[in-house]
Amino acid sequence: MAGDDGLPSLGRVKLTDLIPSEGLPSDSYKLSVSTLSQSFAQYSAAVIQFPAADAALLRSSLDSARLYFQQREAYPSADMIHTNDSREWCKTSGYYADPQLWQETYDYRPGLTPIEPSNAMELPPGGLPDIFGLLGKAARGILDAMSYCLNLRSSPFTEILDNVPLRSREVSSSVLSVCCHARPSFHGAQHHNLTTQDDGQLMMFHDHGHQVDKSLISVVKSDKAGLHVRDFHGRWFLVDGDLGPQEAVVYPGLALYQATAGYVNPALHRTEINNIPGNMYGRCSLVFKLMPKSMTCLSCSEMRAAGHGVEAQFQIPVPVDDFMQRSHPTDQLFNRNTFQSFSFPTAQDGPWINEMLVQDL
C-alpha cells in the first residue's frame, strides 16, 4: 500500500542500525530512525530486522509455543477463563483463555511464578527468558529511536521503565505474551465478523473488532500472517504478510501516545482468523509489550522541555496504574495528524538521506 507523500510501503529497519553510539549520529542511524518514524506516522507500524543469528531463537520459540498449546485441554477450567481485567494488568502470569476472542495466552512476567489452580507448578513454553530479553532490548531501542525523532534527551523514559536487570523481589511490568489464536481443538466462542477488503477479498475477524495495546512499544512475531493495522488514512492492511525468519512487527501503544502528548499515535490492530482453521495448530504469536512501571506517572515534561506544544488534556501527569485501568475510546485518540516533522542537515548527509526524511502528512 503506497503512502501519498512518504514511504511507498511499511518501513523496514535493521535493529543493528538503531544502536546509538557516542558522538555524532551515523548516516545509517539517521536513515533508520527517519524510516521508522515515518512508517509509524503513515502506517502505525514498522518491520524490524533482527541479526540473522536470532532467527533460530525466534523460530524455536514459536515451535515451542505450538507444542505448548497443542497439549492444552480443549475445555479450560472456569478459573482459567479470563476477559480483559484492567485491574490485573501488571499481575498476569501463566495460562489463561478468552473464548470470546478465541484466544489462549501464556504470560511470562519475570518475578512472578505461575501456579496452576491445583497448586502445581505450571510447565511453560520453552525459551521464554531468552526471547523476553531479545524482544525487550529491541523495544527499548525502538523507544530510544523515537526519542531521537522528537528531539528529546537520551533515554528520557528511563524513570518509568523497569530496572535492567530487575532488582531483588522486583516484578516486571513488561510482559511477554505467548498467544494462540483459533486453535481448532480449543472450543472458544468463535463469534466472527466478515469484512470485505479493498481488493474484494473477504476476511474473517472476531466480533470485538480492533484492539489497542496500552504499552509504550509492542513487538510481535507470528508463525502465520494475519495481523492487520489501520493506517493514517483509516485503511486496514496486512503487516506481517511477507516477514522473513528474523523479522518482526513493531508498533506504538497508548502509553507512548500519552507520554508524547499525542504526537505518536497508537496502532489499532486486529487479527484475521479465516485462514487458520484449516491447520491443526492455529496461529501462534510472541508479543512483547514494553510497559511503564505501575507506581510511576506518565508526564509530558520531556516534551515541553524539548519545545513541543502540549495540549490541555496532556498537561497533568497521569498515574500509570490509573491510566491502565481507564478506558480509552479510540475515536477520541487521534487528535493530531502526526508528530512534528524534523530534518537533518542535507549539506552533510546528501540527497539520499533527505529523500527519507519525515514530512508533514
Coordinates of C-alpha atoms in Angstrom, one line a residue:
M1 CA 0.0 0.0 0.0
A2 CA 1.6 3.2 -1.0
G3 CA 1.8 6.4 1.1
D4 CA 0.8 9.6 -0.7
D5 CA 3.9 11.7 0.2
G6 CA 6.2 9.3 2.1
L7 CA 7.2 5.7 2.3
P8 CA 5.7 3.5 -0.5
S9 CA 5.2 0.6 1.9
L10 CA 5.7 -0.4 5.5
G11 CA 9.1 0.8 6.7
R12 CA 11.9 -1.8 7.3
V13 CA 14.8 -1.1 9.6
K14 CA 17.7 -3.2 10.8
L15 CA 17.9 -3.3 14.6
T16 CA 21.7 -3.1 14.5
D17 CA 21.3 0.3 12.7
L18 CA 19.3 1.7 15.6
I19 CA 22.0 1.2 18.2
P20 CA 23.3 4.6 19.1
S21 CA 26.9 5.5 19.6
E22 CA 28.9 8.3 21.2
G23 CA 29.3 11.5 19.3
L24 CA 27.5 12.5 16.1
P25 CA 24.9 10.0 14.8
S26 CA 25.9 7.9 11.8
D27 CA 24.2 8.1 8.4
S28 CA 22.8 4.6 8.9
Y29 CA 21.3 5.6 12.3
K30 CA 19.6 8.8 10.9
L31 CA 18.3 6.9 7.9
S32 CA 16.9 4.1 10.0
V33 CA 15.3 6.5 12.5
S34 CA 13.7 8.5 9.8
T35 CA 12.3 5.4 8.1
L36 CA 11.0 4.1 11.5
S37 CA 9.3 7.4 12.4
Q38 CA 7.7 7.9 9.0
S39 CA 6.4 4.3 9.0
F40 CA 4.8 4.9 12.4
A41 CA 3.3 8.2 11.1
Q42 CA 1.9 6.7 7.9
Y43 CA 1.2 3.1 8.9
S44 CA 1.3 3.0 12.7
A45 CA 3.7 0.1 12.5
A46 CA 7.1 -0.9 11.1
V47 CA 9.1 -4.1 10.5
I48 CA 12.4 -4.6 12.4
Q49 CA 15.1 -7.0 11.3
F50 CA 17.0 -8.9 13.9
P51 CA 20.5 -10.2 13.3
A52 CA 20.4 -13.4 11.3
A53 CA 21.7 -15.4 14.3
D54 CA 18.5 -14.5 16.2
A55 CA 16.2 -16.2 13.7
A56 CA 16.8 -19.6 15.3
L57 CA 15.7 -18.4 18.7
L58 CA 12.5 -16.8 17.2
R59 CA 11.7 -20.0 15.3
S60 CA 12.3 -22.3 18.2
S61 CA 10.2 -20.2 20.5
L62 CA 7.3 -20.3 18.1
D63 CA 7.7 -24.1 17.7
S64 CA 7.7 -24.4 21.5
A65 CA 4.5 -22.3 21.6
R66 CA 2.7 -24.5 19.2
L67 CA 3.6 -27.6 21.2
Y68 CA 2.5 -26.0 24.4
F69 CA -0.9 -25.0 23.2
Q70 CA -1.5 -28.3 21.4
Q71 CA -1.2 -30.2 24.6
R72 CA -3.7 -28.0 26.4
E73 CA -7.2 -29.2 27.1
A74 CA -10.0 -28.3 24.7
Y75 CA -12.1 -27.1 27.5
P76 CA -10.1 -25.0 30.0
S77 CA -11.4 -24.8 33.6
A78 CA -13.6 -21.9 34.7
D79 CA -10.8 -20.3 36.7
M80 CA -8.6 -20.1 33.6
I81 CA -11.3 -18.1 31.6
H82 CA -10.2 -14.5 31.8
T83 CA -11.5 -11.5 30.0
N84 CA -9.5 -8.2 29.8
D85 CA -9.5 -7.2 33.5
S86 CA -7.6 -3.9 33.6
R87 CA -7.1 -4.1 37.4
E88 CA -4.8 -7.0 36.9
W89 CA -2.7 -5.5 34.1
C90 CA 0.6 -5.9 35.9
K91 CA -0.1 -9.2 37.6
T92 CA -0.9 -11.6 34.8
S93 CA 1.2 -14.7 34.6
G94 CA 0.7 -18.2 33.3
Y95 CA -2.0 -19.6 31.2
Y96 CA -5.5 -18.2 30.6
A97 CA -8.1 -18.2 27.8
D98 CA -10.5 -15.8 26.4
P99 CA -13.2 -17.7 24.5
Q100 CA -14.8 -14.5 23.1
L101 CA -11.6 -13.8 21.2
W102 CA -10.9 -17.5 20.5
Q103 CA -7.5 -16.9 22.0
E104 CA -5.3 -18.6 24.5
T105 CA -2.3 -16.9 26.2
Y106 CA 0.6 -17.7 28.4
D107 CA 2.0 -14.6 30.0
Y108 CA 5.7 -14.7 31.1
R109 CA 6.4 -12.0 33.6
P110 CA 9.9 -12.2 35.3
G111 CA 9.5 -12.1 39.1
L112 CA 6.2 -14.0 39.2
T113 CA 6.0 -17.8 39.2
P114 CA 2.7 -19.0 37.7
I115 CA 0.8 -21.6 39.7
E116 CA -1.9 -23.9 38.3
P117 CA -5.3 -23.9 40.1
S118 CA -4.3 -27.3 41.5
N119 CA -1.3 -25.5 43.2
A120 CA 1.0 -27.5 40.9
M121 CA 3.9 -25.7 39.2
E122 CA 3.0 -25.0 35.6
L123 CA 5.4 -26.1 32.9
P124 CA 5.8 -23.1 30.5
P125 CA 6.7 -23.0 26.8
G126 CA 10.5 -23.2 26.3
G127 CA 13.0 -20.3 25.9
L128 CA 10.9 -17.6 27.5
P129 CA 13.7 -15.8 29.3
D130 CA 15.8 -15.6 26.2
I131 CA 13.1 -14.3 23.9
F132 CA 11.9 -11.9 26.6
G133 CA 15.4 -10.4 26.7
L134 CA 15.7 -10.3 22.9
L135 CA 12.4 -8.6 22.2
G136 CA 12.7 -6.4 25.3
K137 CA 16.1 -5.0 24.1
A138 CA 14.6 -4.3 20.7
A139 CA 11.6 -2.5 22.2
R140 CA 13.9 -0.2 24.2
G141 CA 16.0 0.5 21.2
I142 CA 12.8 1.5 19.2
L143 CA 11.7 3.7 22.1
D144 CA 15.1 5.5 22.2
A145 CA 14.9 6.0 18.4
M146 CA 11.5 7.7 18.7
S147 CA 13.0 9.9 21.4
Y148 CA 15.7 11.0 19.0
C149 CA 13.0 11.7 16.4
L150 CA 11.2 14.0 18.8
N151 CA 14.5 15.7 19.8
L152 CA 14.2 14.5 23.4
R153 CA 17.2 13.9 25.6
S154 CA 18.8 10.5 25.6
S155 CA 16.7 7.7 27.3
P156 CA 14.0 10.1 28.6
F157 CA 11.7 7.3 29.7
T158 CA 14.2 5.5 32.0
E159 CA 12.4 6.6 35.2
I160 CA 9.2 4.9 34.1
L161 CA 10.8 1.7 32.9
D162 CA 11.8 -1.5 34.8
N163 CA 15.4 -1.8 36.1
V164 CA 17.8 -3.7 33.8
P165 CA 18.2 -6.3 35.3
L166 CA 15.4 -6.4 37.8
R167 CA 16.4 -5.9 41.4
S168 CA 15.7 -8.3 44.2
R169 CA 11.9 -9.0 44.6
E170 CA 11.0 -6.8 41.7
V171 CA 8.3 -8.0 39.3
S172 CA 8.5 -7.0 35.7
S173 CA 5.9 -4.5 34.4
S174 CA 6.7 -5.5 30.8
V175 CA 5.3 -8.9 29.7
L176 CA 5.9 -11.5 27.0
S177 CA 2.6 -13.0 25.9
V178 CA 2.8 -16.3 24.0
C179 CA -0.6 -16.4 22.2
C180 CA -2.5 -18.9 20.2
H181 CA -5.4 -17.7 18.0
A182 CA -8.2 -20.0 16.8
R183 CA -6.7 -23.4 17.8
P184 CA -9.2 -25.8 16.2
S185 CA -9.1 -28.1 19.3
F186 CA -9.9 -25.2 21.6
H187 CA -13.6 -24.7 22.0
G188 CA -14.0 -21.0 22.2
A189 CA -17.0 -18.9 21.4
Q190 CA -15.9 -18.4 17.8
H191 CA -18.1 -15.4 17.0
H192 CA -16.8 -13.8 13.8
N193 CA -17.4 -10.9 11.5
L194 CA -16.8 -10.9 7.8
T195 CA -15.1 -7.8 6.3
T196 CA -14.5 -7.0 2.6
Q197 CA -11.1 -5.7 1.8
D198 CA -10.3 -3.0 -0.8
D199 CA -9.4 -5.8 -3.2
G200 CA -12.7 -7.5 -2.7
Q201 CA -11.4 -10.4 -0.6
L202 CA -13.4 -11.5 2.3
M203 CA -11.6 -11.5 5.7
M204 CA -12.9 -13.0 9.0
F205 CA -12.2 -11.3 12.3
H206 CA -13.7 -11.8 15.8
D207 CA -16.7 -9.7 16.8
H208 CA -14.8 -7.4 19.2
G209 CA -13.2 -5.6 16.3
H210 CA -9.9 -3.8 16.7
Q211 CA -7.7 -3.6 19.8
V212 CA -5.2 -1.0 21.1
D213 CA -2.2 -2.0 23.3
K214 CA -1.6 0.1 26.4
S215 CA 2.1 -0.4 26.1
L216 CA 4.8 2.0 25.1
I217 CA 6.1 -0.3 22.4
S218 CA 4.9 -3.7 21.3
V219 CA 6.9 -6.2 19.3
V220 CA 5.1 -9.1 17.6
K221 CA 6.5 -12.2 15.9
S222 CA 4.0 -14.8 14.5
D223 CA 4.2 -18.1 12.7
K224 CA 1.5 -17.1 10.2
A225 CA 0.3 -13.9 8.6
G226 CA -2.9 -12.3 9.9
L227 CA -2.1 -9.1 11.8
H228 CA -3.9 -6.1 10.3
V229 CA -3.2 -2.5 11.4
R230 CA -5.1 0.7 10.5
D231 CA -3.0 3.3 8.6
F232 CA -3.1 7.1 8.7
H233 CA -5.9 7.2 6.2
G234 CA -8.1 4.8 8.1
R235 CA -7.4 1.8 5.8
W236 CA -6.7 -1.7 7.2
F237 CA -3.7 -3.6 5.8
L238 CA -1.8 -6.7 6.5
V239 CA 1.6 -6.0 8.2
D240 CA 3.1 -9.5 8.5
G241 CA 2.4 -11.0 5.1
D242 CA 6.0 -11.2 3.9
L243 CA 8.1 -11.3 7.0
G244 CA 11.5 -13.1 6.9
P245 CA 12.6 -15.5 9.7
Q246 CA 14.5 -12.8 11.5
E247 CA 11.8 -10.1 11.1
A248 CA 9.1 -8.9 13.5
V249 CA 6.4 -6.2 13.5
V250 CA 6.7 -3.3 16.0
Y251 CA 4.1 -0.6 16.8
P252 CA 3.4 2.1 19.4
G253 CA 0.9 1.8 22.1
L254 CA -1.4 4.1 24.3
A255 CA 1.3 4.7 26.9
L256 CA 3.6 6.3 24.3
Y257 CA 0.7 8.3 22.9
Q258 CA 0.1 9.7 26.4
A259 CA 3.8 10.3 27.2
T260 CA 4.4 12.1 24.0
A261 CA 1.3 14.4 24.3
G262 CA -0.4 12.7 21.4
Y263 CA 2.5 13.2 18.9
V264 CA 2.9 9.4 18.4
N265 CA -0.5 7.7 17.6
P266 CA -1.1 4.2 18.9
A267 CA -1.7 1.4 16.5
L268 CA -5.2 0.0 16.1
H269 CA -4.9 -3.7 15.2
R270 CA -7.0 -6.8 14.6
T271 CA -6.2 -10.5 13.8
E272 CA -7.5 -12.3 10.8
I273 CA -8.7 -15.8 11.5
N274 CA -10.4 -17.0 8.3
N275 CA -7.2 -18.7 7.0
I276 CA -6.4 -20.5 10.3
P277 CA -9.0 -23.3 10.9
G278 CA -7.6 -25.4 8.1
N279 CA -4.4 -26.1 10.1
M280 CA -4.2 -28.1 13.3
Y281 CA -2.3 -25.5 15.4
G282 CA -4.0 -22.2 15.0
R283 CA -1.9 -19.0 14.8
C284 CA 0.9 -18.7 17.4
S285 CA 2.5 -15.3 18.2
L286 CA 5.1 -13.9 20.5
V287 CA 4.0 -10.5 21.8
F288 CA 6.4 -8.4 23.9
K289 CA 4.8 -5.3 25.5
L290 CA 7.2 -2.7 26.9
M291 CA 5.2 -1.3 29.8
P292 CA 5.7 1.6 32.3
K293 CA 6.0 0.8 36.0
S294 CA 2.8 0.9 37.9
M295 CA 4.0 3.3 40.6
T296 CA 5.2 6.0 38.2
C297 CA 3.4 8.7 36.2
L298 CA 3.1 9.4 32.5
S299 CA 4.2 13.0 32.2
C300 CA 4.8 15.2 29.2
S301 CA 7.6 17.2 30.9
E302 CA 10.2 15.9 28.5
M303 CA 8.1 17.0 25.5
R304 CA 7.7 20.5 27.0
A305 CA 11.5 20.6 27.7
A306 CA 12.1 19.9 24.0
G307 CA 9.9 22.7 22.9
H308 CA 6.9 20.8 21.8
G309 CA 3.4 22.2 22.4
V310 CA 1.4 20.2 24.9
E311 CA -2.4 20.4 24.8
A312 CA -4.5 20.8 27.9
Q313 CA -5.6 17.1 28.0
F314 CA -1.9 16.1 28.5
Q315 CA -0.8 18.8 30.9
I316 CA -1.4 16.9 34.2
P317 CA 0.7 13.8 34.9
V318 CA -1.3 10.6 35.0
P319 CA -0.5 7.8 37.4
V320 CA 0.3 4.7 35.3
D321 CA -2.0 2.4 37.4
D322 CA -4.9 4.8 36.8
F323 CA -4.1 5.1 33.1
M324 CA -4.1 1.3 32.7
Q325 CA -7.4 0.8 34.4
R326 CA -9.1 3.6 32.4
S327 CA -11.0 3.0 29.2
H328 CA -9.7 4.9 26.2
P329 CA -12.3 5.2 23.4
T330 CA -10.4 5.0 20.1
D331 CA -12.5 7.6 18.4
Q332 CA -11.1 10.2 20.8
L333 CA -7.4 9.3 20.5
F334 CA -6.3 10.7 17.1
N335 CA -6.4 14.4 17.7
R336 CA -3.2 15.1 15.7
N337 CA -2.2 14.3 12.2
T338 CA 1.2 13.1 13.2
F339 CA 4.2 14.1 15.3
Q340 CA 6.1 17.2 14.2
S341 CA 8.4 17.0 11.2
F342 CA 12.1 17.0 11.6
S343 CA 15.1 17.3 9.3
F344 CA 18.9 16.7 9.2
P345 CA 21.4 19.0 7.6
T346 CA 21.3 18.0 3.9
A347 CA 24.7 19.5 3.1
Q348 CA 26.4 16.8 5.1
D349 CA 24.0 13.9 4.5
G350 CA 23.4 14.2 0.8
P351 CA 20.1 13.8 -1.1
W352 CA 19.7 10.1 -0.4
I353 CA 19.1 10.9 3.3
N354 CA 16.9 13.9 2.6
E355 CA 14.6 11.7 0.5
M356 CA 13.7 9.6 3.5
L357 CA 13.0 12.4 6.0
V358 CA 9.7 12.6 7.8
Q359 CA 7.4 15.2 6.3
D360 CA 4.1 16.6 7.4
L361 CA 1.3 14.5 6.1

